[in-house]
């Protein structure tokens, strides 16, 4: 008996990530929900299991290399066939460019860009042949809107990262 397909979803404790997890779990895929919101993540996974889904929650700070290494080590076992990584985790703090601190700008870079990069680097070697990496971005990356400078720039970088990772 082969291991079930596993899909890792970052930022899956709530919102869009939780919706991705619910959809995939309903389809019979084993989902690994990751986030830094542990209580919400555990609850979301429990709800999915209660409805018949195969879901587990793991704490993951997408900005931390060691967190990614630990998750990759856990999933490299024979009980997992990693089919995909969904880089969904993201952060948005509204502010005009003139009011955006360098710390806020860097936070967007760490979560929205570095997090996706670290995930690709850690998980790509585990993907089965034909596996996928989905980098969730935003229309804000290509359409200007006041108050979105750090978010939009970081999501545009995520868009640029995607075809580069695919080629490699």
PDB file of C-alpha atoms in Angstrom:
ATOM      1  CA  UNK A   1       0.000   0.000   0.000  1.00  0.00           C
ATOM      2  CA  UNK A   2       1.515   3.302  -1.043  1.00  0.00           C
ATOM      3  CA  UNK A   3       1.490   6.450   1.027  1.00  0.00           C
ATOM      4  CA  UNK A   4      -1.323   8.921   0.329  1.00  0.00           C
ATOM      5  CA  UNK A   5      -0.591  12.104  -1.566  1.00  0.00           C
ATOM      6  CA  UNK A   6       0.250  14.909   0.832  1.00  0.00           C
ATOM      7  CA  UNK A   7      -0.128  18.617   0.173  1.00  0.00           C
ATOM      8  CA  UNK A   8       1.464  21.199   2.461  1.00  0.00           C
ATOM      9  CA  UNK A   9      -0.356  24.512   2.865  1.00  0.00           C
ATOM     10  CA  UNK A  10       1.226  27.481   4.619  1.00  0.00           C
ATOM     11  CA  UNK A  11      -0.915  30.065   6.371  1.00  0.00           C
ATOM     12  CA  UNK A  12      -3.669  27.460   6.697  1.00  0.00           C
ATOM     13  CA  UNK A  13      -5.027  28.192  10.162  1.00  0.00           C
ATOM     14  CA  UNK A  14      -7.764  30.414   8.770  1.00  0.00           C
ATOM     15  CA  UNK A  15      -8.968  32.304   5.719  1.00  0.00           C
ATOM     16  CA  UNK A  16      -7.798  31.376   2.244  1.00  0.00           C
ATOM     17  CA  UNK A  17      -5.323  28.730   3.468  1.00  0.00           C
ATOM     18  CA  UNK A  18      -8.015  26.987   5.518  1.00  0.00           C
ATOM     19  CA  UNK A  19     -10.317  27.080   2.480  1.00  0.00           C
ATOM     20  CA  UNK A  20      -7.605  25.456   0.325  1.00  0.00           C
ATOM     21  CA  UNK A  21      -7.132  22.767   2.986  1.00  0.00           C
ATOM     22  CA  UNK A  22     -10.868  22.065   3.262  1.00  0.00           C
ATOM     23  CA  UNK A  23     -11.256  21.733  -0.498  1.00  0.00           C
ATOM     24  CA  UNK A  24      -8.298  19.368  -0.811  1.00  0.00           C
ATOM     25  CA  UNK A  25      -9.264  17.288   2.232  1.00  0.00           C
ATOM     26  CA  UNK A  26     -12.803  16.834   0.854  1.00  0.00           C
ATOM     27  CA  UNK A  27     -11.183  15.449  -2.297  1.00  0.00           C
ATOM     28  CA  UNK A  28      -9.296  12.787  -0.332  1.00  0.00           C
ATOM     29  CA  UNK A  29      -5.885  14.409  -0.193  1.00  0.00           C
ATOM     30  CA  UNK A  30      -3.857  14.345   3.018  1.00  0.00           C
ATOM     31  CA  UNK A  31      -3.254  17.974   3.984  1.00  0.00           C
ATOM     32  CA  UNK A  32      -0.611  19.349   6.290  1.00  0.00           C
ATOM     33  CA  UNK A  33      -1.837  22.713   7.524  1.00  0.00           C
ATOM     34  CA  UNK A  34       0.947  24.995   8.709  1.00  0.00           C
ATOM     35  CA  UNK A  35       0.867  28.367  10.426  1.00  0.00           C
ATOM     36  CA  UNK A  36       2.083  30.259  13.493  1.00  0.00           C
ATOM     37  CA  UNK A  37      -1.481  30.504  14.833  1.00  0.00           C
ATOM     38  CA  UNK A  38      -1.357  27.189  16.663  1.00  0.00           C
ATOM     39  CA  UNK A  39      -4.760  27.133  18.386  1.00  0.00           C
ATOM     40  CA  UNK A  40      -6.566  28.142  15.188  1.00  0.00           C
ATOM     41  CA  UNK A  41      -4.515  25.715  13.091  1.00  0.00           C
ATOM     42  CA  UNK A  42      -5.180  22.791  15.425  1.00  0.00           C
ATOM     43  CA  UNK A  43      -8.887  23.672  15.420  1.00  0.00           C
ATOM     44  CA  UNK A  44      -9.074  23.901  11.630  1.00  0.00           C
ATOM     45  CA  UNK A  45      -7.353  20.512  11.266  1.00  0.00           C
ATOM     46  CA  UNK A  46      -9.693  18.996  13.866  1.00  0.00           C
ATOM     47  CA  UNK A  47     -12.755  20.289  11.993  1.00  0.00           C
ATOM     48  CA  UNK A  48     -11.436  18.756   8.767  1.00  0.00           C
ATOM     49  CA  UNK A  49     -10.798  15.415  10.483  1.00  0.00           C
ATOM     50  CA  UNK A  50     -14.275  15.477  12.051  1.00  0.00           C
ATOM     51  CA  UNK A  51     -15.762  15.814   8.573  1.00  0.00           C
ATOM     52  CA  UNK A  52     -13.760  12.826   7.320  1.00  0.00           C
ATOM     53  CA  UNK A  53     -10.685  14.600   5.981  1.00  0.00           C
ATOM     54  CA  UNK A  54      -7.082  13.541   6.474  1.00  0.00           C
ATOM     55  CA  UNK A  55      -5.556  16.651   8.030  1.00  0.00           C
ATOM     56  CA  UNK A  56      -2.774  17.437  10.468  1.00  0.00           C
ATOM     57  CA  UNK A  57      -1.489  20.734  11.785  1.00  0.00           C
ATOM     58  CA  UNK A  58       2.179  21.637  12.196  1.00  0.00           C
ATOM     59  CA  UNK A  59       3.599  24.855  13.596  1.00  0.00           C
ATOM     60  CA  UNK A  60       5.669  26.550  10.904  1.00  0.00           C
ATOM     61  CA  UNK A  61       7.199  30.000  10.870  1.00  0.00           C
ATOM     62  CA  UNK A  62       7.739  30.462   7.134  1.00  0.00           C
ATOM     63  CA  UNK A  63      10.513  32.986   7.800  1.00  0.00           C
ATOM     64  CA  UNK A  64      12.607  30.473   9.753  1.00  0.00           C
ATOM     65  CA  UNK A  65      14.971  28.080   7.932  1.00  0.00           C
ATOM     66  CA  UNK A  66      15.058  25.668  10.864  1.00  0.00           C
ATOM     67  CA  UNK A  67      11.243  25.421  10.913  1.00  0.00           C
ATOM     68  CA  UNK A  68      11.301  24.453   7.239  1.00  0.00           C
ATOM     69  CA  UNK A  69      14.121  21.952   7.811  1.00  0.00           C
ATOM     70  CA  UNK A  70      12.161  20.295  10.632  1.00  0.00           C
ATOM     71  CA  UNK A  71       9.015  20.021   8.505  1.00  0.00           C
ATOM     72  CA  UNK A  72      10.987  18.625   5.545  1.00  0.00           C
ATOM     73  CA  UNK A  73      12.663  16.052   7.796  1.00  0.00           C
ATOM     74  CA  UNK A  74       9.299  14.939   9.169  1.00  0.00           C
ATOM     75  CA  UNK A  75       7.758  14.625   5.709  1.00  0.00           C
ATOM     76  CA  UNK A  76      10.704  12.828   4.134  1.00  0.00           C
ATOM     77  CA  UNK A  77       9.564   9.566   5.717  1.00  0.00           C
ATOM     78  CA  UNK A  78       7.965   6.771   3.722  1.00  0.00           C
ATOM     79  CA  UNK A  79       4.460   7.584   5.001  1.00  0.00           C
ATOM     80  CA  UNK A  80       4.327  10.761   2.904  1.00  0.00           C
ATOM     81  CA  UNK A  81       4.232  11.306  -0.855  1.00  0.00           C
ATOM     82  CA  UNK A  82       4.553  15.071  -1.087  1.00  0.00           C
ATOM     83  CA  UNK A  83       2.501  16.049  -4.120  1.00  0.00           C
ATOM     84  CA  UNK A  84       2.472  19.831  -3.651  1.00  0.00           C
ATOM     85  CA  UNK A  85       3.394  22.863  -1.608  1.00  0.00           C
ATOM     86  CA  UNK A  86       0.955  25.770  -1.482  1.00  0.00           C
ATOM     87  CA  UNK A  87       2.833  28.896  -0.398  1.00  0.00           C
ATOM     88  CA  UNK A  88      -0.209  30.755   0.871  1.00  0.00           C
ATOM     89  CA  UNK A  89       1.129  32.423   4.041  1.00  0.00           C
ATOM     90  CA  UNK A  90       1.231  36.171   3.730  1.00  0.00           C
ATOM     91  CA  UNK A  91       1.023  39.404   5.609  1.00  0.00           C
ATOM     92  CA  UNK A  92      -0.595  42.717   4.741  1.00  0.00           C
ATOM     93  CA  UNK A  93      -0.139  45.929   6.692  1.00  0.00           C
ATOM     94  CA  UNK A  94      -1.762  48.942   5.047  1.00  0.00           C
ATOM     95  CA  UNK A  95       0.165  52.217   4.926  1.00  0.00           C
ATOM     96  CA  UNK A  96       1.095  54.882   2.443  1.00  0.00           C
ATOM     97  CA  UNK A  97       4.680  54.728   1.199  1.00  0.00           C
ATOM     98  CA  UNK A  98       5.557  57.854   3.188  1.00  0.00           C
ATOM     99  CA  UNK A  99       4.223  56.193   6.351  1.00  0.00           C
ATOM    100  CA  UNK A 100       5.721  52.720   5.796  1.00  0.00           C
ATOM    101  CA  UNK A 101       8.589  51.984   8.146  1.00  0.00           C
ATOM    102  CA  UNK A 102      11.569  49.999   6.983  1.00  0.00           C
ATOM    103  CA  UNK A 103      10.673  47.390   9.606  1.00  0.00           C
ATOM    104  CA  UNK A 104       7.207  46.989   8.073  1.00  0.00           C
ATOM    105  CA  UNK A 105       8.707  46.760   4.574  1.00  0.00           C
ATOM    106  CA  UNK A 106      11.144  44.085   5.750  1.00  0.00           C
ATOM    107  CA  UNK A 107       8.371  42.143   7.513  1.00  0.00           C
ATOM    108  CA  UNK A 108       6.474  41.909   4.221  1.00  0.00           C
ATOM    109  CA  UNK A 109       9.668  40.719   2.498  1.00  0.00           C
ATOM    110  CA  UNK A 110      10.362  38.102   5.187  1.00  0.00           C
ATOM    111  CA  UNK A 111       6.888  36.591   5.172  1.00  0.00           C
ATOM    112  CA  UNK A 112       5.748  37.071   1.578  1.00  0.00           C
ATOM    113  CA  UNK A 113       9.020  36.552  -0.300  1.00  0.00           C
ATOM    114  CA  UNK A 114      11.560  34.845   1.932  1.00  0.00           C
ATOM    115  CA  UNK A 115       8.893  32.470   3.256  1.00  0.00           C
ATOM    116  CA  UNK A 116       8.029  31.253  -0.244  1.00  0.00           C
ATOM    117  CA  UNK A 117      11.719  30.954  -1.179  1.00  0.00           C
ATOM    118  CA  UNK A 118      12.533  28.954   1.955  1.00  0.00           C
ATOM    119  CA  UNK A 119       9.544  26.692   1.358  1.00  0.00           C
ATOM    120  CA  UNK A 120      10.525  25.990  -2.225  1.00  0.00           C
ATOM    121  CA  UNK A 121      14.101  25.277  -1.218  1.00  0.00           C
ATOM    122  CA  UNK A 122      13.097  22.911   1.599  1.00  0.00           C
ATOM    123  CA  UNK A 123      10.190  21.071  -0.015  1.00  0.00           C
ATOM    124  CA  UNK A 124      11.071  20.865  -3.731  1.00  0.00           C
ATOM    125  CA  UNK A 125      13.488  17.954  -3.131  1.00  0.00           C
ATOM    126  CA  UNK A 126      10.620  15.988  -1.537  1.00  0.00           C
ATOM    127  CA  UNK A 127       8.129  16.437  -4.363  1.00  0.00           C
ATOM    128  CA  UNK A 128       7.111  13.346  -6.280  1.00  0.00           C
ATOM    129  CA  UNK A 129       7.625  13.403 -10.030  1.00  0.00           C
ATOM    130  CA  UNK A 130       5.076  15.788 -11.458  1.00  0.00           C
ATOM    131  CA  UNK A 131       4.602  17.521  -8.105  1.00  0.00           C
ATOM    132  CA  UNK A 132       3.617  21.177  -7.916  1.00  0.00           C
ATOM    133  CA  UNK A 133       4.443  24.354  -6.080  1.00  0.00           C
ATOM    134  CA  UNK A 134       1.693  26.952  -5.944  1.00  0.00           C
ATOM    135  CA  UNK A 135       2.742  30.458  -4.923  1.00  0.00           C
ATOM    136  CA  UNK A 136      -0.341  32.449  -3.960  1.00  0.00           C
ATOM    137  CA  UNK A 137       0.046  36.105  -4.868  1.00  0.00           C
ATOM    138  CA  UNK A 138      -2.368  38.997  -5.336  1.00  0.00           C
ATOM    139  CA  UNK A 139      -3.730  41.304  -7.984  1.00  0.00           C
ATOM    140  CA  UNK A 140      -2.201  44.052  -5.837  1.00  0.00           C
ATOM    141  CA  UNK A 141       1.138  42.947  -7.297  1.00  0.00           C
ATOM    142  CA  UNK A 142       0.137  44.199 -10.737  1.00  0.00           C
ATOM    143  CA  UNK A 143      -2.511  46.868 -10.063  1.00  0.00           C
ATOM    144  CA  UNK A 144      -1.575  49.968  -8.098  1.00  0.00           C
ATOM    145  CA  UNK A 145      -3.610  50.774  -5.023  1.00  0.00           C
ATOM    146  CA  UNK A 146      -2.900  53.275  -2.253  1.00  0.00           C
ATOM    147  CA  UNK A 147      -1.707  51.779   0.999  1.00  0.00           C
ATOM    148  CA  UNK A 148      -0.365  48.542  -0.475  1.00  0.00           C
ATOM    149  CA  UNK A 149       3.249  49.406  -1.323  1.00  0.00           C
ATOM    150  CA  UNK A 150       5.094  46.856   0.843  1.00  0.00           C
ATOM    151  CA  UNK A 151       2.490  44.157   0.256  1.00  0.00           C
ATOM    152  CA  UNK A 152       2.285  44.698  -3.508  1.00  0.00           C
ATOM    153  CA  UNK A 153       6.051  44.773  -3.969  1.00  0.00           C
ATOM    154  CA  UNK A 154       6.482  41.573  -1.968  1.00  0.00           C
ATOM    155  CA  UNK A 155       3.707  39.797  -3.858  1.00  0.00           C
ATOM    156  CA  UNK A 156       5.243  40.926  -7.180  1.00  0.00           C
ATOM    157  CA  UNK A 157       8.502  39.346  -6.063  1.00  0.00           C
ATOM    158  CA  UNK A 158       6.598  36.119  -5.345  1.00  0.00           C
ATOM    159  CA  UNK A 159       5.211  36.219  -8.893  1.00  0.00           C
ATOM    160  CA  UNK A 160       8.746  36.655 -10.267  1.00  0.00           C
ATOM    161  CA  UNK A 161      10.011  33.756  -8.153  1.00  0.00           C
ATOM    162  CA  UNK A 162       7.414  31.327  -9.500  1.00  0.00           C
ATOM    163  CA  UNK A 163       8.613  30.800 -13.117  1.00  0.00           C
ATOM    164  CA  UNK A 164      12.222  30.814 -11.956  1.00  0.00           C
ATOM    165  CA  UNK A 165      11.505  27.959  -9.559  1.00  0.00           C
ATOM    166  CA  UNK A 166       9.577  26.114 -12.271  1.00  0.00           C
ATOM    167  CA  UNK A 167      12.507  26.321 -14.689  1.00  0.00           C
ATOM    168  CA  UNK A 168      14.919  25.018 -12.068  1.00  0.00           C
TER     169      UNK A 168
END
